[in-house]
Coordinates of C-alpha atoms in Angstrom, one line a residue:
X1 CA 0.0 0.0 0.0
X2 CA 1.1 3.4 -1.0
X3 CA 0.7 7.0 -0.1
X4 CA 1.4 10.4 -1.5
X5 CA 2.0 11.6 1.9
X6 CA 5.7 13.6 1.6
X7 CA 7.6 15.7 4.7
X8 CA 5.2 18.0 6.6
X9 CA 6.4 21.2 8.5
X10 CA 6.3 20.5 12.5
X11 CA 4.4 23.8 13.1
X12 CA 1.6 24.3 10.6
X13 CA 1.4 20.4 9.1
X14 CA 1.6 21.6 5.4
X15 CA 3.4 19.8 2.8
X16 CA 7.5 20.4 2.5
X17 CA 10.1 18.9 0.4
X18 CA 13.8 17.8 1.8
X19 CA 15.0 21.0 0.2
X20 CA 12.7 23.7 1.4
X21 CA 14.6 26.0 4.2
X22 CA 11.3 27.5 4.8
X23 CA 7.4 26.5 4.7
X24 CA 5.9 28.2 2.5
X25 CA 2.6 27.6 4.2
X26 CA 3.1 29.9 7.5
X27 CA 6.9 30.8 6.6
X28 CA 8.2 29.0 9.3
X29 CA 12.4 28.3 9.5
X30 CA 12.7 24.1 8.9
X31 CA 15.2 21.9 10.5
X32 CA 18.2 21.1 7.5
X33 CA 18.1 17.5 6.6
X34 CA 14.5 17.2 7.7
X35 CA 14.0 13.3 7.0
X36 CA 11.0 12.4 4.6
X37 CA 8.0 10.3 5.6
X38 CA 8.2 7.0 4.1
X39 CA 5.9 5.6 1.5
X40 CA 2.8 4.0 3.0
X41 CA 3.3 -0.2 2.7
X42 CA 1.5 -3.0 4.2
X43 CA 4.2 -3.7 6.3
X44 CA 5.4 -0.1 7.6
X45 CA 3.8 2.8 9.2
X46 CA 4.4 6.8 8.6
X47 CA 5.2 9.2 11.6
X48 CA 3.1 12.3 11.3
X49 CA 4.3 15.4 12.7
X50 CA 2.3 17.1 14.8
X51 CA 2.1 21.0 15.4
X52 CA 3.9 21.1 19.0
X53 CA 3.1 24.9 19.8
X54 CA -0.1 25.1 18.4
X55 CA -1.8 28.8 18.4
X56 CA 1.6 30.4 18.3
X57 CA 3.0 32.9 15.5
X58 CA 5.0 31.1 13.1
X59 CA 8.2 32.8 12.4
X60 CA 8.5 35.0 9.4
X61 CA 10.3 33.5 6.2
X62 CA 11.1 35.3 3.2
X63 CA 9.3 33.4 0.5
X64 CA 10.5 32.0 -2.5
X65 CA 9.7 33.1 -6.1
X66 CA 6.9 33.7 -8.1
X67 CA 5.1 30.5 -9.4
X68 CA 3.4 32.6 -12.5
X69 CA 6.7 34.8 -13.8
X70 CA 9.3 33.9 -11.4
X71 CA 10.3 37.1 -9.6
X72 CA 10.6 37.9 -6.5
X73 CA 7.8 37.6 -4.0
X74 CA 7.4 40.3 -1.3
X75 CA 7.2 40.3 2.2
X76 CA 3.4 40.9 1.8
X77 CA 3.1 37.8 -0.1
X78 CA 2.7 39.5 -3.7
X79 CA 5.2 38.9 -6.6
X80 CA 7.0 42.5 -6.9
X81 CA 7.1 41.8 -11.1
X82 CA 3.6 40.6 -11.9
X83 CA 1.7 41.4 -8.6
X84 CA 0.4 37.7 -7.7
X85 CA -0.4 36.6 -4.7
X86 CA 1.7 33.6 -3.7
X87 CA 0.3 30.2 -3.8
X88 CA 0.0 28.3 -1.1
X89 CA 0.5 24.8 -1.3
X90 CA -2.1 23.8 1.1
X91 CA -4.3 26.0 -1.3
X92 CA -4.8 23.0 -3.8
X93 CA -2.8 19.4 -3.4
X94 CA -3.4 16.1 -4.4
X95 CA -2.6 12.5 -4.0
X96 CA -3.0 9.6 -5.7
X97 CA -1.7 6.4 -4.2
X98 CA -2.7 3.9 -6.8
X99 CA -3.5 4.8 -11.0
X100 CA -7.7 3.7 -9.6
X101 CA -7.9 6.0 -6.8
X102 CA -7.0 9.8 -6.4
X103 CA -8.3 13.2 -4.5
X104 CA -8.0 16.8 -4.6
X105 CA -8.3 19.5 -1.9
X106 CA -8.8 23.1 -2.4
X107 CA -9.2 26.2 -0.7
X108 CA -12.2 27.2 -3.2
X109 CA -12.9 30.9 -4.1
X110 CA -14.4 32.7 -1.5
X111 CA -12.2 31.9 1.9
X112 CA -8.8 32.6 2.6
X113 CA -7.5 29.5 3.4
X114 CA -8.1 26.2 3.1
X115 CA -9.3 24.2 6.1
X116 CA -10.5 20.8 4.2
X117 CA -8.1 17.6 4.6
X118 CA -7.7 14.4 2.6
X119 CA -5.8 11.6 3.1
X120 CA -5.3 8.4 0.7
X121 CA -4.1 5.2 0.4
X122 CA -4.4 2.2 -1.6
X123 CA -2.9 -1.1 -2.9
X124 CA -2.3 -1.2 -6.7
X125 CA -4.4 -3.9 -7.9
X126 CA -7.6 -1.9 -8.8
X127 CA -10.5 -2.8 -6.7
X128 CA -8.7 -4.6 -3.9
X129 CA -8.5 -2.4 -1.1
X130 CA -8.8 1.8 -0.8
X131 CA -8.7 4.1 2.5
X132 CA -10.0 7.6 2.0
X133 CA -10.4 10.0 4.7
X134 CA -11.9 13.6 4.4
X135 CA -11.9 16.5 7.3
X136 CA -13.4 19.9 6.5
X137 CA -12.2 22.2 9.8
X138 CA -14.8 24.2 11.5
X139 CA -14.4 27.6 9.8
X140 CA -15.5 29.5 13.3
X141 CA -12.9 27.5 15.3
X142 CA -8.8 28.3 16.0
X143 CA -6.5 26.4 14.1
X144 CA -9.1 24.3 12.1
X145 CA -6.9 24.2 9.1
X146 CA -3.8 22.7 10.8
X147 CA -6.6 20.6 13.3
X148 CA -8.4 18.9 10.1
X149 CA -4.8 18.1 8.1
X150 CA -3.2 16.0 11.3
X151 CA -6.9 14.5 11.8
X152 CA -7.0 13.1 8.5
X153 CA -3.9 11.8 8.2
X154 CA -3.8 10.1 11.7
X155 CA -7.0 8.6 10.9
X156 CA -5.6 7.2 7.7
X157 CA -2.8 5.9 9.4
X158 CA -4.8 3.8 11.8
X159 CA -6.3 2.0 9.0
X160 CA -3.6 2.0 6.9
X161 CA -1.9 -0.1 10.0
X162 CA -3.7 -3.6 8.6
X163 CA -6.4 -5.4 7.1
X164 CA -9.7 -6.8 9.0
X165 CA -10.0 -10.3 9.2
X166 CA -12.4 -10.5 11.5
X167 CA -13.7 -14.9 12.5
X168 CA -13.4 -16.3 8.9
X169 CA -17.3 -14.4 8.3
X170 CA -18.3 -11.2 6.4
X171 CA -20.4 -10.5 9.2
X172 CA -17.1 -10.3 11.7
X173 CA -15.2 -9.1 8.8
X174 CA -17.5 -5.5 8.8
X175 CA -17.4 -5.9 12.7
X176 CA -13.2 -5.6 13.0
X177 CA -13.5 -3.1 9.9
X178 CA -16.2 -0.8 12.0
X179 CA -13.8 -1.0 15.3
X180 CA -11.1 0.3 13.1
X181 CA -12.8 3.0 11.9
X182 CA -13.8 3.4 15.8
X183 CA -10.1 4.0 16.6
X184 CA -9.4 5.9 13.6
X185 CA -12.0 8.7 14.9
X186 CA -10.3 8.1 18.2
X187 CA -6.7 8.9 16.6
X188 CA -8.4 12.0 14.3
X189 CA -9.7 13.2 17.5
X190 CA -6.3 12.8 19.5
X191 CA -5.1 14.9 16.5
X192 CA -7.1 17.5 16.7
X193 CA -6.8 18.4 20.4
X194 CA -3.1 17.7 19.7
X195 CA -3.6 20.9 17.5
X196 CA -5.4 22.8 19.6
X197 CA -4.0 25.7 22.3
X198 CA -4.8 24.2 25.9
X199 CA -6.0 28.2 26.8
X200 CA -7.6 28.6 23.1
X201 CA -11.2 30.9 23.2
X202 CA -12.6 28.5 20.4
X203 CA -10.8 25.3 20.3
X204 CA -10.2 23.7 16.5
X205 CA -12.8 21.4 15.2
X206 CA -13.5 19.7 12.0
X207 CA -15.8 16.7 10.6
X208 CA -14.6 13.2 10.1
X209 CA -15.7 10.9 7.1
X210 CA -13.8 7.9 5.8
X211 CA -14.3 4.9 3.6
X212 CA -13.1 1.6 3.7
X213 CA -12.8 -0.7 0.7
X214 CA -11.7 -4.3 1.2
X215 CA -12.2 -6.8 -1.5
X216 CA -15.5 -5.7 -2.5
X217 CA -16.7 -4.8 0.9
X218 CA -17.3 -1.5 1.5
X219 CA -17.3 0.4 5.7
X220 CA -17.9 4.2 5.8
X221 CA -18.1 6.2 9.1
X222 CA -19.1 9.7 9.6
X223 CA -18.9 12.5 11.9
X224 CA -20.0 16.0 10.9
X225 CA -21.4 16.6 7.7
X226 CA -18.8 15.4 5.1
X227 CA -20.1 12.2 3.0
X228 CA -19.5 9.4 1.1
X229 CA -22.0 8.3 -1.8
X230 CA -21.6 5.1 -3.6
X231 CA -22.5 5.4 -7.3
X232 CA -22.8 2.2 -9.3
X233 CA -22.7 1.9 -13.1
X234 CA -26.3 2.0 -14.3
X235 CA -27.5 1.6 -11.1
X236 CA -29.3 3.7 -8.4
X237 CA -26.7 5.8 -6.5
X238 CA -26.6 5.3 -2.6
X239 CA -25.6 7.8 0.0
X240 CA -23.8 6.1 2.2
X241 CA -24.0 8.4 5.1
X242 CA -26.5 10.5 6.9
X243 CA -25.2 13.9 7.9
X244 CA -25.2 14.9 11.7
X245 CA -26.5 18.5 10.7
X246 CA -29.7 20.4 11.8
X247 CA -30.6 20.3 8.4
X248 CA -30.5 16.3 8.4
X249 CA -32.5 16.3 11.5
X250 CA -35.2 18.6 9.8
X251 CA -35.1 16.3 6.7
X252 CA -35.7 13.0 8.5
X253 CA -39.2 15.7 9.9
X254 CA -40.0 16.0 6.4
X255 CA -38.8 19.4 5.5
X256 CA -37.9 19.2 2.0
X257 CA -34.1 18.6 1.4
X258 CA -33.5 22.0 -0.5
X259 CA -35.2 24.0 1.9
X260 CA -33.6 22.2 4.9
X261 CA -29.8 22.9 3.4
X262 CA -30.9 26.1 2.4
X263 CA -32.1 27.5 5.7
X264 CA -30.7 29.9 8.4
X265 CA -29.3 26.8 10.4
X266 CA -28.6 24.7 6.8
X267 CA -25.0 24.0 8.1
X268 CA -25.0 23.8 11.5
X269 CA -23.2 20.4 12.9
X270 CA -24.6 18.7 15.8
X271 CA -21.1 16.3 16.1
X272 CA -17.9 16.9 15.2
X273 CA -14.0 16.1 16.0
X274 CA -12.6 19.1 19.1
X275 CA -12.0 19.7 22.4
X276 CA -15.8 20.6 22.8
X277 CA -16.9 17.5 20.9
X278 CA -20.1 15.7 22.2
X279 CA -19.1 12.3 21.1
X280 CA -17.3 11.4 17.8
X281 CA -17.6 7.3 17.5
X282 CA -17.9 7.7 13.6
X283 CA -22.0 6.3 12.2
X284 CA -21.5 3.6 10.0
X285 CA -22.6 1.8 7.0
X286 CA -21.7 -1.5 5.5
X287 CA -22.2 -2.2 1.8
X288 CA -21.2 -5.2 -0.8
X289 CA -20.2 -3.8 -3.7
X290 CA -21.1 -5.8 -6.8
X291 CA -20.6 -4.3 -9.6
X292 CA -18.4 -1.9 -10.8
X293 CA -18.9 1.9 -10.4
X294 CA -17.4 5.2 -8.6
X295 CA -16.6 5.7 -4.6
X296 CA -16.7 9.3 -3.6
X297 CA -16.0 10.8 -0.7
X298 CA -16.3 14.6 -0.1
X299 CA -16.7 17.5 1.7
X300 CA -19.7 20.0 1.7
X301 CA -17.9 22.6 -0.4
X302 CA -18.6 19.8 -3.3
X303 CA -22.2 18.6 -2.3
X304 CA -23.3 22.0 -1.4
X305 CA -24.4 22.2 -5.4
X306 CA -25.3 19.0 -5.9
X307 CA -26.8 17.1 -2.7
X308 CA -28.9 14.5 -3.7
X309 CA -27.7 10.8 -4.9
X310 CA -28.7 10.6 -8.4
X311 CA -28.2 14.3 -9.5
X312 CA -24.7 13.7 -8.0
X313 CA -24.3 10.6 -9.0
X314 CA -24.9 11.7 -12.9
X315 CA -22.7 14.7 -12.6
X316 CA -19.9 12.3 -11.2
X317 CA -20.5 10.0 -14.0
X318 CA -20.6 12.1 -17.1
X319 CA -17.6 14.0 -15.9
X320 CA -15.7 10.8 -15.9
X321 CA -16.8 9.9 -19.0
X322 CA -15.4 13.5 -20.2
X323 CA -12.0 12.5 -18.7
X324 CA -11.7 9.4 -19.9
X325 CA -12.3 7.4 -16.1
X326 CA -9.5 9.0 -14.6
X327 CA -9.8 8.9 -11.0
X328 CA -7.6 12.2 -10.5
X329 CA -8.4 14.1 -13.5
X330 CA -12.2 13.6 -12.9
X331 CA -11.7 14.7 -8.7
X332 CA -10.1 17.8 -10.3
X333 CA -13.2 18.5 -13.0
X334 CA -15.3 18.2 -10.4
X335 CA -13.3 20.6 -8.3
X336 CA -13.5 22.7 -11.0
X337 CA -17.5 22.4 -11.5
X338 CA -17.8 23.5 -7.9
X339 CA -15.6 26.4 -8.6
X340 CA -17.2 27.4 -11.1
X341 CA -21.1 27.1 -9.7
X342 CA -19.5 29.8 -7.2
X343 CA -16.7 27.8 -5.0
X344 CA -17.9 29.6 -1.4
X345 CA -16.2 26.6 0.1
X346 CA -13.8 24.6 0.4
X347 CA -13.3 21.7 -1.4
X348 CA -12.5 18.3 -1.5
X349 CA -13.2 15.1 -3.8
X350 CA -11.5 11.6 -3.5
X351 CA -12.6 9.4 -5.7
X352 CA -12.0 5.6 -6.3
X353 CA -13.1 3.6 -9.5
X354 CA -14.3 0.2 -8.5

């Protein structure tokens, strides 16, 4: 099993390379010869570095040079030849452990940082088995951004660690699956308040949603309002969790769907992953797959135009087809759709083709 996973800096959590001095993230000053995080296998386990002081100023960094013309970037963050704003590169990043399965996370258009979270894995052999793991951070909480990357990423570590044998029956199979998904919460969670101030006003937060594919068997657990959907080919598409939203509460009343999304309290979250968390043990749901067709798992900044199963399920479809069933070029089209229908979000797809 594999993983995009490289370096991350030890105060924010965004992505560096051996050779950065600097993250270009929150400009912080890197250790030389920082040692890379090693590829995600069956057999070994990734360290994750968490954000030790977290709530503290980073130190200032000059940045490095401008992505669009090359020149200099200022101390203000705007290139001092063409006048763009310096990417970010926890702005937009993807992974894509294995050719079938793929993700993309970004900030959208209207907020100033990105506060979604992905994290992958999967064996080669199409099919076999796929972990995909989606945080979206609480926009009104502290250090949501740096709180939902170290959630997902522990959490996908935790299943990554091995595969559910359960007694020899599906039945006990989906029971060692669900208890791994149990702890994988537990370690998201750990995460989080490792990310979090002790003395912080508003504590980080940020919802929890990850799917588990083993040979054809399919475990999904949710806390928050992130989802999963299972879309087979010509087929009726299946949402494969239930939010834990006012909105869901007021559907299950009756209140039509669009109106209970669309209302005052549309996005309110009644669980989530923080400090002040109610309870996080993940819902869950246990499908057979058996037939072929696309996994998704996303955050609302991508389901916020498109909600329902089938309407989602046919935009998911037809912009594969348009991409020839790429798994990574399709999560980025659909990015892009969502962008484009206004992007007040963040975003983040992960898709696997089954």
């Amino acid at each position: 099993m594999t993983s995009t996973t490289r370096t991350v800096c030890p105060t924010c959590g965004g992505p560096v390379s051996d050779a950065d001095r600097y993250c270009e993230t929150c400009g912080a000053e890197l250790k030389p010869a920082t040692p890379s995080t090693p590829a995600l296998d069956t057999d070994t386990e990734p360290t994750i570095e968490l954000n030790p002081k977290a709530g503290t100023a980073a130190t200032a960094a000059a940045p490095g040079p401008c992505r669009s013309c090359g020149g200099k970037v200022g101390a203000e963050g705007y290139c001092e030849t063409c006048g763009t704003k310096a990417a970010k590169p926890r702005d937009h990043f993807t992974e894509q452990p294995a050719p079938w399965v793929a993700a993309v996370c970004d900030r959208g258009i209207r907020h100033s940082r990105n506060e979604d979270a992905v994290a992958i894995a999967a064996e080669q052999e199409p099919g076999s088995r796929a972990l995909l793991v989606v945080c979206d951070g609480v926009s009104s909480s502290l250090d949501s951004d740096v709180a939902s990357l170290a959630a997902a990423r522990a959490a996908r570590d935790v299943l990554v660690a091995g595969n559910a044998q359960g007694m020899g029956t599906e039945a006990s199979r989906a029971a060692a699956i669900v208890a791994r998904l149990n702890a994988a919460a537990d370690a998201a969670s750990e995460a989080v308040l490792a990310n979090t101030s002790p003395d912080s006003p508003n504590p980080a937060s940020c919802t929890f949603v990850a799917a588990v594919l083993e040979d054809g068997l399919l475990v999904t657990g949710v806390v928050g309002d992130s989802r999963a959907y299972w879309f087979p080919d010509g087929a009726e598409a299946v949402a494969l969790t239930v939010d834990d939203s006012w909105a869901a509460e007021l559907i299950a009343t009756g209140v039509p769907r669009h109106e209970a999304e669309n209302g005052p309290q549309g996005h309110a979250i009644t669980r989530w992953l923080g400090k002040d968390a109610p309870d996080h043990t993940p819902r869950t749901t246990t499908l057979r797959v058996q037939q072929p067709g696309w996994l998704l798992v996303c955050s609302d900044g991508l389901w916020n135009y498109c909600s329902e199963a089938a309407p989602l399920g046919d935009l998911v479809r037809q912009t594969a087809a348009a991409n020839g069933n790429d798994p990574l070029a399709t999560s980025s089209a659909l990015v892009d759709w969502a962008n484009a229908q206004g992007g007040q979000d963040n975003i983040t797809v992960a898709l696997a083709r089954l």
